[in-house]
């Protein structure tokens, strides 16, 4: 059985294409009384991008804070707030920011139509009702959130995505100009998320020629962006992120992502840097990938934090391991059906102790 | 202004995934009295594929002949026949075959809902009403018809596609097993269609990083398929065709396709071989591409026909040139705004005289 793979059905790409967002939304606005909700990373508060939003009378602008990665409770609060402002369903949700902000926009659009809490839907294909029309506008590239069928949330019990065909954006706006001004470390960590997607997908047991074609080209683009001195880096990184997302969408990530989930759940480590930290310890699993990753770190003078788990008590360490080993599809993709014999709790513990 | 690019929203890829077609169609069949129309290249008449169609009571199977490339009149006849069988609109159209058969399925699905003749819609964005749900199942790879927003038809006045967002398939089924048994020459000519898409897109003035990423990877896959000895050639060629289609969908083809249209209109030359014949004369325009193409021909012992235009009278030659130079966006992509000064009627005539 193969998955019938759903894609984001509308993509606009190009420098300055953000200026067309208003035109793109127009057919989604009923003749009178339309209401769009713009969800904007609060780092843009008062900055140029905020002033460029094609807002019309009745629209709502929500600034969201992503200092912490999105929690299910936060989604529930945002949904309640949108409902409190106006009981009518919005005509569209537009998420502008990085992976966390785009994930918030996806989750909000789902929870506006599906009853209950976001935590009820963490898992695979639990969503039953189509979401409100939703648009993703990345302002940093690498997570693949613009193209993925998940929105990764930290709930009371687990960090796990709402994986569903309804999660996918209806439209993405890929404007490389929006990447200007991303702080260097964040640019690197988030970009590495894509590079790691490629390595994990290409090394995985789930790989097919669909995922291989996307993964190889994404890795090639990452090499150009992070190892070579080329023009149009932002354009290429945006495409690398899109292709990396397409590669894993039809296969799966692997060991690094599984470990990073445990780290994030217990310590709140952000996804990009968390993946870099765990990937750096996986030379046994992804030897070539980790060597090339270190070259990229060298070239950009990146130093990873260390000693993260030094003060962790046994209970916290156990939770970290349990959350990570709970990501069965990721481990199976990495090591095959017998993954449990290969990635034992003890081996996971040793890996976590090194970081 | 950038184009907001619409994609085929559902793709299934994998060896044997054709077996899932019945499941894919199920949600499109209303509880009772559903009617799907299967449009099958008549080379499959009585062959295994025909027996594997997931047909149910009330479904219609239409064998289509593509010895000649599809004509607008043929589309009108097929639409009339579907209506004559049953006045209700079908619940879906499934096209199984090469580029011509898939184009027929697309055109039929459009003309079932849009009034008039297929010839009325040759051009750009003339379609106003969404098509009947339609599915593409390629059995030969290279045209990119599985992913394109056009259906190329020969009308009374021109060979020109019905270009529209509604033309796109709602679903494609990419099963590399279906490519087994394609005759070698046809395999080569149709595969070269993709290679030429890549060269024309990558060389074009419309190129952006979106089209570049797809075009480069498609070209890379073509090199593996046609120059290297690799396993999984059918899987890779299927991906090359898809990526090549994605590359031109956001940019445009060029000189070779423009010339091939004139050739097809006057002499009925099929698209794949027609592109090979014209491309072989375009060393001045695409030097590296043509050199590599000749290497591929050598490797597979392909010999192109020649002397095609030897007996052509002046009027026919003039028509050929007029049809070709009518493809303004293709020439502009190739040579830029001033293309008319570069590709004069005289130069086009000389190119045609050589083939």
XYZ file of C-alpha atoms in Angstrom:
710
model
C 0.000 0.000 0.000
C 1.328 3.398 -1.016
C 0.186 6.669 0.419
C -1.862 8.848 -1.883
C 0.158 11.942 -1.298
C -1.601 15.296 -1.000
C 0.284 18.420 -2.045
C -0.122 22.100 -1.306
C -2.190 22.962 -4.381
C -1.148 26.581 -4.955
C 2.345 28.018 -4.852
C 3.631 31.401 -5.827
C 7.390 31.865 -5.944
C 9.495 34.910 -6.681
C 11.206 37.984 -5.281
C 8.488 40.435 -4.341
C 5.605 38.015 -4.891
C 4.423 38.846 -1.364
C 2.955 41.981 -2.937
C 0.393 39.745 -4.638
C -0.989 38.318 -1.390
C -3.913 40.767 -1.427
C -4.908 39.632 -4.936
C -4.586 36.000 -3.928
C -6.927 36.488 -0.981
C -9.484 38.517 -2.934
C -11.501 35.567 -4.347
C -11.639 34.160 -0.805
C -13.332 37.264 0.525
C -17.113 37.189 0.171
C -18.635 40.357 -1.242
C -19.220 41.907 2.158
C -18.094 41.408 5.718
C -15.162 39.143 5.064
C -12.724 38.413 7.831
C -9.165 37.253 7.404
C -6.960 36.477 10.385
C -3.269 37.279 10.017
C -1.015 35.380 12.414
C 2.330 37.118 12.588
C 5.490 36.236 14.499
C 5.795 39.046 17.062
C 9.401 39.764 16.066
C 7.781 41.638 13.176
C 5.758 43.900 15.480
C 6.192 47.436 14.177
C 8.492 46.278 11.400
C 8.084 46.714 7.650
C 6.383 43.382 7.024
C 3.573 44.225 9.417
C 2.844 47.408 7.472
C 2.749 45.447 4.203
C -0.005 43.031 5.284
C -2.960 43.368 2.874
C -5.451 43.876 5.683
C -8.968 45.074 5.055
C -11.706 46.335 7.358
C -12.802 43.600 9.728
C -9.569 41.619 9.492
C -7.795 40.549 12.654
C -4.057 40.678 13.281
C -2.714 38.319 15.936
C 0.882 38.618 17.059
C 2.172 35.289 18.285
C 5.161 34.609 20.434
C 7.330 31.664 19.535
C 10.067 32.018 22.154
C 8.727 28.641 23.200
C 7.666 26.172 20.539
C 3.885 26.080 20.093
C 1.880 24.291 22.738
C -1.568 22.783 22.292
C -2.843 25.067 25.078
C -1.637 28.115 23.167
C -3.549 26.972 20.075
C -6.707 26.550 22.141
C -6.288 30.074 23.524
C -5.810 31.587 20.069
C -8.870 29.791 18.729
C -10.916 31.039 21.695
C -9.693 34.557 21.069
C -10.629 34.474 17.378
C -14.086 33.197 18.328
C -14.482 35.824 21.031
C -13.751 38.619 18.559
C -16.414 37.379 16.149
C -18.502 34.237 16.241
C -18.402 33.786 12.447
C -15.772 31.471 11.048
C -12.939 33.483 9.453
C -12.616 33.304 5.671
C -8.929 32.605 5.909
C -5.933 32.279 8.213
C -2.600 33.620 7.015
C 0.503 32.570 8.940
C 3.672 34.632 8.470
C 6.902 33.613 10.158
C 9.048 30.549 10.660
C 8.081 26.938 11.254
C 6.489 27.618 14.638
C 4.318 30.456 13.369
C 3.266 28.526 10.286
C 2.444 25.553 12.503
C 0.312 27.790 14.726
C -1.593 29.027 11.666
C -2.178 25.464 10.490
C -3.335 24.277 13.915
C -5.642 27.269 14.439
C -7.249 26.738 11.033
C -7.922 23.086 11.967
C -9.226 23.788 15.459
C -11.636 26.445 14.256
C -13.626 23.728 12.486
C -12.825 20.628 14.571
C -14.264 20.517 18.119
C -12.198 20.111 21.280
C -8.557 20.816 22.054
C -5.541 20.668 19.751
C -4.195 17.961 22.046
C -7.044 15.668 20.969
C -5.665 15.537 17.437
C -1.954 14.920 18.021
C -1.279 11.803 16.001
C -2.068 10.546 12.522
C -5.264 11.289 10.579
C -7.466 12.122 13.548
C -8.837 15.264 11.919
C -12.239 14.713 10.270
C -13.405 18.167 9.175
C -11.605 20.330 6.595
C -9.825 23.365 8.015
C -10.502 27.012 7.329
C -8.649 28.106 4.141
C -5.085 28.771 5.262
C -2.015 30.351 3.725
C 1.646 30.006 4.713
C 4.219 32.740 4.201
C 7.674 31.655 5.396
C 10.073 34.351 6.557
C 12.823 31.850 7.351
C 13.526 28.643 5.452
C 14.366 25.108 6.388
C 11.628 23.537 8.443
C 9.540 22.430 5.476
C 6.448 23.518 7.448
C 5.296 25.366 4.330
C 4.763 22.046 2.558
C 4.229 19.434 5.276
C 1.048 17.674 6.369
C 1.832 18.219 10.024
C 1.818 20.927 12.652
C 4.169 20.021 15.451
C 2.819 20.823 18.918
C 3.854 20.187 22.467
C 0.938 18.806 24.406
C 0.531 17.806 28.031
C 1.805 14.316 27.273
C 3.874 14.511 24.143
C 5.470 16.587 21.429
C 3.737 15.274 18.339
C 2.234 16.711 15.188
C -1.339 16.871 14.003
C -0.676 14.826 10.872
C -3.481 15.011 8.337
C -4.198 15.941 4.730
C -6.288 18.815 6.069
C -3.235 20.258 7.819
C -1.567 21.201 4.525
C -1.725 24.826 3.520
C -4.116 25.685 0.695
C -1.601 28.221 -0.572
C 2.018 29.122 0.085
C 3.739 32.345 -0.815
C 7.470 31.842 -1.325
C 9.122 35.237 -1.517
C 12.899 34.985 -1.012
C 13.037 38.710 -0.187
C 11.312 37.950 3.114
C 14.374 36.001 4.300
C 16.507 39.136 4.461
C 17.348 40.051 8.033
C 17.210 36.593 9.615
C 19.887 36.406 12.352
C 22.818 34.255 11.254
C 22.585 31.519 13.895
C 18.889 31.068 13.317
C 19.449 31.031 9.543
C 21.993 28.265 10.002
C 20.063 26.119 12.489
C 16.828 26.316 10.512
C 18.604 25.692 7.228
C 20.237 22.619 8.744
C 16.781 21.264 9.503
C 16.386 20.841 5.752
C 19.832 19.383 5.271
C 19.056 16.846 8.009
C 15.676 16.047 6.426
C 17.558 15.186 3.244
C 20.138 13.011 4.955
C 17.511 11.175 6.985
C 15.246 10.673 3.985
C 18.037 9.546 1.642
C 19.447 7.159 4.241
C 16.026 5.803 5.194
C 14.481 2.410 4.514
C 11.272 4.123 3.310
C 13.080 5.836 0.441
C 11.607 5.635 -3.058
C 12.577 7.427 -6.265
C 10.079 10.193 -5.554
C 11.669 11.031 -2.210
C 15.143 10.431 -3.605
C 14.725 12.947 -6.431
C 13.531 15.650 -4.029
C 16.033 14.752 -1.296
C 19.046 14.707 -3.604
C 18.206 18.059 -5.154
C 17.520 19.601 -1.756
C 20.889 18.363 -0.445
C 22.559 19.719 -3.562
C 20.951 23.133 -2.955
C 22.002 23.048 0.726
C 25.580 22.381 -0.351
C 25.440 25.396 -2.658
C 23.972 27.593 0.068
C 26.114 26.487 3.012
C 29.423 25.454 1.402
C 29.770 27.464 -1.808
C 29.763 31.161 -2.393
C 26.866 31.637 -4.734
C 24.372 34.386 -5.507
C 20.645 34.001 -4.826
C 21.238 32.038 -1.631
C 17.846 32.940 -0.233
C 16.054 31.718 -3.375
C 17.969 28.468 -3.277
C 17.443 27.926 0.437
C 13.723 28.477 -0.027
C 13.662 25.815 -2.734
C 15.855 23.497 -0.625
C 13.361 23.748 2.222
C 10.439 23.025 -0.113
C 12.209 20.067 -1.753
C 13.389 18.703 1.606
C 9.822 18.855 2.870
C 8.591 17.047 -0.254
C 11.236 14.380 0.241
C 10.225 13.512 3.803
C 6.533 13.968 3.086
C 6.688 10.788 1.034
C 9.154 9.008 3.303
C 10.048 9.968 6.848
C 12.729 11.600 8.961
C 14.980 9.506 11.191
C 17.163 9.198 14.261
C 18.101 12.853 14.598
C 14.537 14.087 14.566
C 13.437 11.355 16.953
C 16.141 12.354 19.444
C 15.402 16.043 19.029
C 11.760 15.451 20.001
C 12.795 14.036 23.382
C 15.150 16.954 23.904
C 12.474 19.488 23.045
C 9.871 17.848 25.259
C 12.037 17.829 28.377
C 14.258 20.872 27.907
C 12.220 22.962 25.478
C 15.144 23.075 23.053
C 14.056 24.666 19.787
C 13.741 22.404 16.791
C 16.521 23.751 14.562
C 19.255 23.957 17.162
C 18.008 20.741 18.794
C 18.382 18.866 15.522
C 21.892 20.276 15.042
C 22.878 19.156 18.562
C 21.574 15.612 18.164
C 22.755 15.238 14.546
C 26.287 16.128 15.635
C 26.298 12.937 17.780
C 25.081 10.625 15.018
C 28.289 10.011 13.094
C 27.773 6.255 13.537
C 24.390 6.438 11.847
C 24.918 9.123 9.191
C 28.728 9.268 8.750
C 28.934 11.297 5.528
C 26.079 13.576 6.472
C 27.573 14.434 9.856
C 31.020 15.085 8.362
C 29.556 17.467 5.795
C 27.413 19.141 8.467
C 30.552 19.851 10.501
C 32.180 21.408 7.446
C 29.154 23.685 7.150
C 29.425 24.605 10.855
C 33.125 25.406 10.402
C 32.516 27.556 7.378
C 29.967 29.666 9.253
C 31.737 29.700 12.630
C 28.871 27.970 14.407
C 29.523 26.557 17.868
C 26.922 24.308 19.385
C 26.110 24.472 23.084
C 27.125 21.418 25.122
C 26.460 19.900 28.544
C 22.693 20.206 28.077
C 21.895 17.008 29.927
C 24.627 17.248 32.584
C 22.234 18.211 35.374
C 19.318 16.068 34.266
C 17.911 13.722 36.897
C 17.086 10.098 36.079
C 13.387 10.688 35.770
C 13.826 13.506 33.258
C 16.327 11.430 31.294
C 13.884 8.523 31.247
C 11.133 10.780 29.922
C 13.460 12.082 27.232
C 14.260 8.553 26.094
C 10.617 7.452 26.221
C 9.438 10.412 24.130
C 12.157 9.802 21.572
C 11.669 6.035 21.292
C 7.939 6.666 20.996
C 8.557 7.964 17.471
C 8.381 4.482 15.962
C 8.007 5.427 12.261
C 11.124 7.586 12.446
C 13.208 4.812 13.968
C 11.829 2.237 11.601
C 12.695 4.445 8.654
C 16.225 4.790 9.993
C 17.006 1.209 11.007
C 14.255 -0.979 9.543
C 11.753 -3.258 11.246
C 14.225 -4.414 13.906
C 15.007 -0.917 15.086
C 14.215 -1.723 18.718
C 17.152 -4.093 18.861
C 19.429 -1.476 17.365
C 18.342 1.687 19.192
C 17.974 0.390 22.735
C 17.114 2.630 25.679
C 20.744 2.284 26.740
C 22.079 3.490 23.405
C 19.666 6.417 23.395
C 20.756 7.274 26.955
C 24.417 7.303 25.923
C 23.652 9.582 22.993
C 21.721 11.994 25.229
C 24.500 11.973 27.826
C 26.968 13.228 25.239
C 25.032 16.336 24.341
C 3.677 39.858 -11.431
C 4.303 36.197 -10.738
C 1.964 33.394 -11.636
C 0.202 31.735 -8.735
C 1.057 28.236 -9.786
C -1.521 25.475 -9.401
C -0.301 21.928 -8.837
C -1.858 18.513 -9.276
C -3.071 18.114 -5.685
C -2.870 14.316 -5.303
C -0.071 12.025 -6.393
C 0.514 8.382 -5.705
C 3.880 6.956 -6.704
C 5.238 3.438 -6.489
C 5.583 0.074 -8.208
C 2.171 -1.537 -8.193
C 0.314 1.534 -6.910
C -2.033 1.188 -9.886
C -3.746 -1.517 -7.816
C -4.993 1.241 -5.519
C -6.860 3.114 -8.259
C -10.168 1.516 -7.241
C -9.736 2.738 -3.657
C -8.796 6.194 -4.864
C -11.957 6.444 -6.969
C -14.251 5.091 -4.244
C -14.904 8.390 -2.428
C -15.727 9.939 -5.826
C -18.497 7.426 -6.450
C -21.831 8.495 -4.981
C -23.653 5.773 -3.052
C -25.607 4.576 -6.074
C -25.492 4.914 -9.814
C -22.014 6.280 -10.158
C -20.414 6.462 -13.558
C -16.725 6.626 -14.272
C -15.368 6.908 -17.796
C -12.076 5.156 -18.517
C -10.233 6.492 -21.542
C -7.661 3.954 -22.638
C -5.115 4.052 -25.455
C -6.325 1.362 -27.860
C -2.898 -0.300 -27.960
C -4.013 -1.803 -24.626
C -7.150 -3.364 -26.141
C -7.290 -6.928 -24.892
C -4.052 -6.544 -22.952
C -3.435 -6.998 -19.235
C -3.917 -3.370 -18.273
C -7.426 -3.361 -19.686
C -8.363 -6.290 -17.473
C -6.970 -4.522 -14.426
C -9.181 -1.436 -14.727
C -11.260 -1.069 -11.535
C -14.502 -0.802 -13.453
C -17.886 -1.049 -11.756
C -21.395 -1.455 -13.083
C -22.395 1.563 -15.129
C -18.832 2.603 -15.961
C -17.880 3.299 -19.543
C -14.671 2.208 -21.257
C -13.609 4.238 -24.285
C -10.721 3.066 -26.424
C -9.041 5.992 -28.107
C -6.762 5.945 -31.071
C -3.728 8.192 -30.982
C -2.086 7.245 -34.272
C -2.741 10.889 -35.007
C -2.285 13.426 -32.250
C -5.604 14.486 -30.719
C -7.756 16.854 -32.722
C -10.390 19.193 -31.322
C -12.976 17.426 -33.503
C -12.104 14.087 -31.912
C -12.645 15.571 -28.448
C -16.049 16.888 -29.501
C -16.995 13.430 -30.798
C -15.925 11.707 -27.581
C -17.869 14.186 -25.466
C -20.961 13.643 -27.635
C -20.575 9.889 -27.263
C -20.307 10.079 -23.459
C -23.423 12.248 -23.382
C -25.281 9.934 -25.738
C -24.600 6.949 -23.467
C -26.010 8.740 -20.450
C -27.130 12.338 -20.047
C -25.803 12.582 -16.474
C -22.350 14.081 -16.005
C -19.796 11.322 -15.250
C -18.310 11.266 -11.745
C -14.820 11.004 -13.114
C -12.683 10.616 -16.219
C -9.621 8.391 -16.010
C -7.073 8.662 -18.807
C -4.556 5.824 -19.215
C -1.824 6.032 -21.810
C 0.787 8.457 -23.069
C 0.676 12.207 -23.492
C -1.973 12.112 -26.224
C -4.337 9.883 -24.250
C -3.880 11.897 -21.082
C -4.514 15.064 -23.068
C -7.711 13.562 -24.460
C -8.882 12.741 -20.927
C -8.144 16.283 -19.781
C -9.900 17.860 -22.743
C -12.962 15.602 -22.434
C -13.296 16.401 -18.721
C -13.217 20.135 -19.569
C -15.646 19.943 -22.480
C -18.201 17.961 -20.499
C -18.786 21.028 -18.328
C -17.871 23.884 -20.688
C -20.214 24.511 -23.643
C -19.139 24.497 -27.273
C -16.235 22.896 -29.090
C -12.733 22.143 -27.807
C -11.473 24.503 -30.509
C -13.175 27.413 -28.703
C -10.816 27.030 -25.768
C -7.422 26.691 -27.454
C -5.388 29.426 -25.848
C -4.759 30.695 -22.352
C -7.299 30.753 -19.524
C -10.420 30.652 -21.665
C -12.021 27.907 -19.567
C -14.504 29.269 -17.022
C -16.159 26.206 -15.455
C -14.287 23.546 -13.451
C -13.858 20.206 -15.219
C -15.242 16.833 -14.206
C -12.877 15.161 -11.688
C -10.105 13.641 -13.790
C -7.244 11.268 -13.171
C -4.090 10.670 -15.220
C -2.289 7.346 -15.387
C 0.800 7.538 -17.598
C 1.965 4.356 -19.317
C 4.901 6.083 -20.988
C 6.944 8.908 -19.519
C 8.366 12.131 -20.811
C 5.642 14.457 -22.013
C 4.910 15.945 -18.599
C 1.197 15.785 -19.518
C 0.580 14.174 -16.127
C 1.482 17.444 -14.428
C 0.876 20.207 -16.961
C -1.912 22.788 -17.142
C -2.431 22.200 -20.825
C -3.934 19.698 -23.213
C -2.371 20.070 -26.627
C -4.844 19.789 -29.483
C -4.792 20.278 -33.212
C -7.688 22.435 -34.243
C -8.869 23.668 -37.611
C -6.570 26.673 -37.419
C -3.789 25.810 -35.050
C -2.056 23.286 -32.839
C -2.387 24.873 -29.439
C -3.188 23.744 -25.929
C -6.168 24.485 -23.718
C -4.093 26.154 -21.019
C -5.961 26.610 -17.749
C -5.786 25.771 -14.071
C -8.849 23.584 -14.596
C -6.953 21.473 -17.128
C -4.685 20.001 -14.448
C -5.477 16.503 -13.294
C -7.047 16.181 -9.840
C -5.031 13.030 -9.286
C -2.136 11.255 -10.953
C -1.132 7.645 -10.468
C 2.583 7.140 -11.127
C 3.269 3.418 -11.283
C 6.649 2.704 -12.914
C 5.566 -0.894 -13.584
C 3.189 0.429 -16.244
C 6.154 1.565 -18.362
C 7.259 -2.018 -19.029
C 6.726 -2.983 -22.647
C 7.021 0.453 -24.245
C 8.699 0.053 -27.667
C 12.279 1.309 -27.577
C 11.985 4.120 -30.139
C 8.880 5.494 -28.503
C 10.531 5.228 -25.082
C 13.448 7.261 -26.394
C 11.495 9.932 -28.271
C 9.071 10.507 -25.425
C 11.851 10.513 -22.830
C 13.692 13.109 -24.896
C 10.634 15.347 -24.652
C 11.509 15.717 -20.975
C 15.203 16.201 -21.615
C 14.333 18.957 -24.095
C 11.904 20.550 -21.598
C 14.811 20.756 -19.170
C 17.241 22.253 -21.660
C 14.688 24.785 -22.884
C 13.641 25.739 -19.363
C 17.196 26.008 -18.020
C 18.333 28.044 -21.022
C 15.279 30.283 -20.956
C 14.952 33.926 -20.008
C 11.922 33.075 -17.806
C 13.993 30.837 -15.547
C 13.747 31.280 -11.787
C 15.117 29.167 -8.931
C 11.894 27.164 -8.746
C 12.135 26.077 -12.370
C 15.886 25.698 -12.109
C 15.697 23.263 -9.195
C 13.171 21.070 -11.014
C 14.888 21.383 -14.403
C 18.358 20.559 -13.107
C 17.167 17.486 -11.247
C 15.130 16.300 -14.205
C 18.134 16.678 -16.504
C 20.259 14.805 -13.990
C 17.716 11.958 -13.947
C 17.602 11.910 -17.778
C 21.374 11.582 -17.846
C 21.157 8.619 -15.481
C 18.417 6.990 -17.561
C 19.795 7.616 -21.044
C 23.577 7.683 -20.544
C 24.333 5.534 -17.493
C 23.533 1.931 -16.786
C 21.455 2.141 -13.662
C 18.677 0.109 -12.063
C 15.158 1.485 -11.610
C 15.261 3.346 -14.912
C 11.492 3.417 -15.201
C 11.105 4.936 -11.724
C 13.680 7.577 -12.524
C 12.233 8.389 -15.934
C 8.812 8.800 -14.368
C 10.262 11.285 -11.867
C 12.248 13.023 -14.629
C 9.034 13.550 -16.584
C 7.248 14.914 -13.514
C 10.131 17.244 -12.605
C 10.554 18.373 -16.218
C 6.868 19.217 -16.334
C 7.155 21.154 -13.066
C 10.132 23.063 -14.438
C 8.355 24.309 -17.562
C 5.072 24.802 -15.757
C 6.660 27.760 -13.986
C 8.697 28.909 -16.953
C 8.210 27.884 -20.580
C 9.621 25.713 -23.332
C 11.561 27.227 -26.209
C 12.724 27.091 -29.805
C 12.528 23.327 -30.254
C 8.937 23.064 -29.099
C 7.928 26.093 -31.155
C 9.402 24.523 -34.306
C 7.879 21.132 -33.532
C 4.416 22.695 -33.383
C 4.720 23.931 -36.963
C 5.966 20.515 -38.054
C 3.104 18.744 -36.323
C 0.482 21.092 -37.733
C 1.542 20.679 -41.347
C 2.927 17.135 -41.438
C 1.228 15.559 -38.402
C 4.613 14.577 -36.989
C 4.173 13.204 -33.475
C 5.377 15.333 -30.626
C 8.232 13.203 -29.264
C 9.923 12.411 -32.566
C 9.111 15.896 -33.877
C 10.942 17.482 -30.957
C 13.922 15.195 -31.500
C 14.071 16.151 -35.193
C 13.919 19.899 -34.566
C 16.180 19.798 -31.501
C 18.862 18.075 -33.554
C 19.059 21.222 -35.739
C 19.372 23.661 -32.830
C 23.061 23.348 -31.989
C 23.441 27.117 -32.405
C 20.791 27.765 -29.782
C 21.384 24.931 -27.294
C 24.962 23.772 -28.007
C 25.577 21.634 -24.907
C 22.088 20.208 -24.866
C 22.219 19.129 -28.496
C 25.669 17.548 -28.082
C 24.458 15.529 -25.108
C 21.263 14.586 -26.933
C 23.352 13.162 -29.802
C 25.360 11.118 -27.294
C 22.082 9.692 -26.005
C 20.975 8.878 -29.566
C 24.303 7.129 -30.236
C 24.084 5.093 -27.066
C 20.651 3.787 -28.004
C 21.241 3.433 -31.742
C 18.531 5.913 -32.658
C 18.451 7.246 -36.217
C 16.213 10.164 -36.978
C 14.296 10.380 -40.243
C 15.411 13.135 -42.620
C 14.185 14.918 -45.721
C 10.787 15.580 -44.151
C 10.338 18.950 -45.797
C 11.974 18.125 -49.129
C 8.702 17.918 -51.048
C 6.901 20.695 -49.214
C 5.447 23.445 -51.403
C 5.887 27.107 -50.525
C 2.427 27.483 -49.090
C 2.836 24.578 -46.706
C 6.259 25.837 -45.674
C 4.798 29.290 -45.022
C 2.082 27.780 -42.862
C 4.685 25.804 -40.925
C 6.677 28.946 -40.239
C 3.585 30.958 -39.323
C 2.350 28.340 -36.847
C 5.770 28.110 -35.248
C 6.388 31.855 -34.987
C 2.905 32.210 -33.547
C 4.184 30.652 -30.330
C 5.369 34.012 -28.988
C 5.891 33.050 -25.310
C 8.148 30.147 -26.336
C 10.318 32.335 -28.540
C 10.437 35.084 -25.961
C 11.529 32.611 -23.322
C 14.283 31.430 -25.635
C 15.632 34.711 -26.988
C 14.112 37.471 -24.864
C 11.891 40.409 -25.836
C 13.684 40.984 -29.142
C 13.135 37.452 -30.379
C 11.536 38.588 -33.645
C 14.804 40.113 -34.741
C 16.639 36.907 -33.889
C 14.271 34.243 -35.198
C 13.222 35.723 -38.504
C 10.984 33.883 -40.958
C 14.079 33.316 -43.074
C 15.986 31.661 -40.243
C 12.998 29.479 -39.392
C 12.712 28.497 -43.055
C 16.385 27.478 -43.174
C 15.956 25.359 -40.056
C 12.901 23.638 -41.489
C 14.663 23.040 -44.817
C 17.368 21.074 -43.026
C 15.043 18.521 -41.467
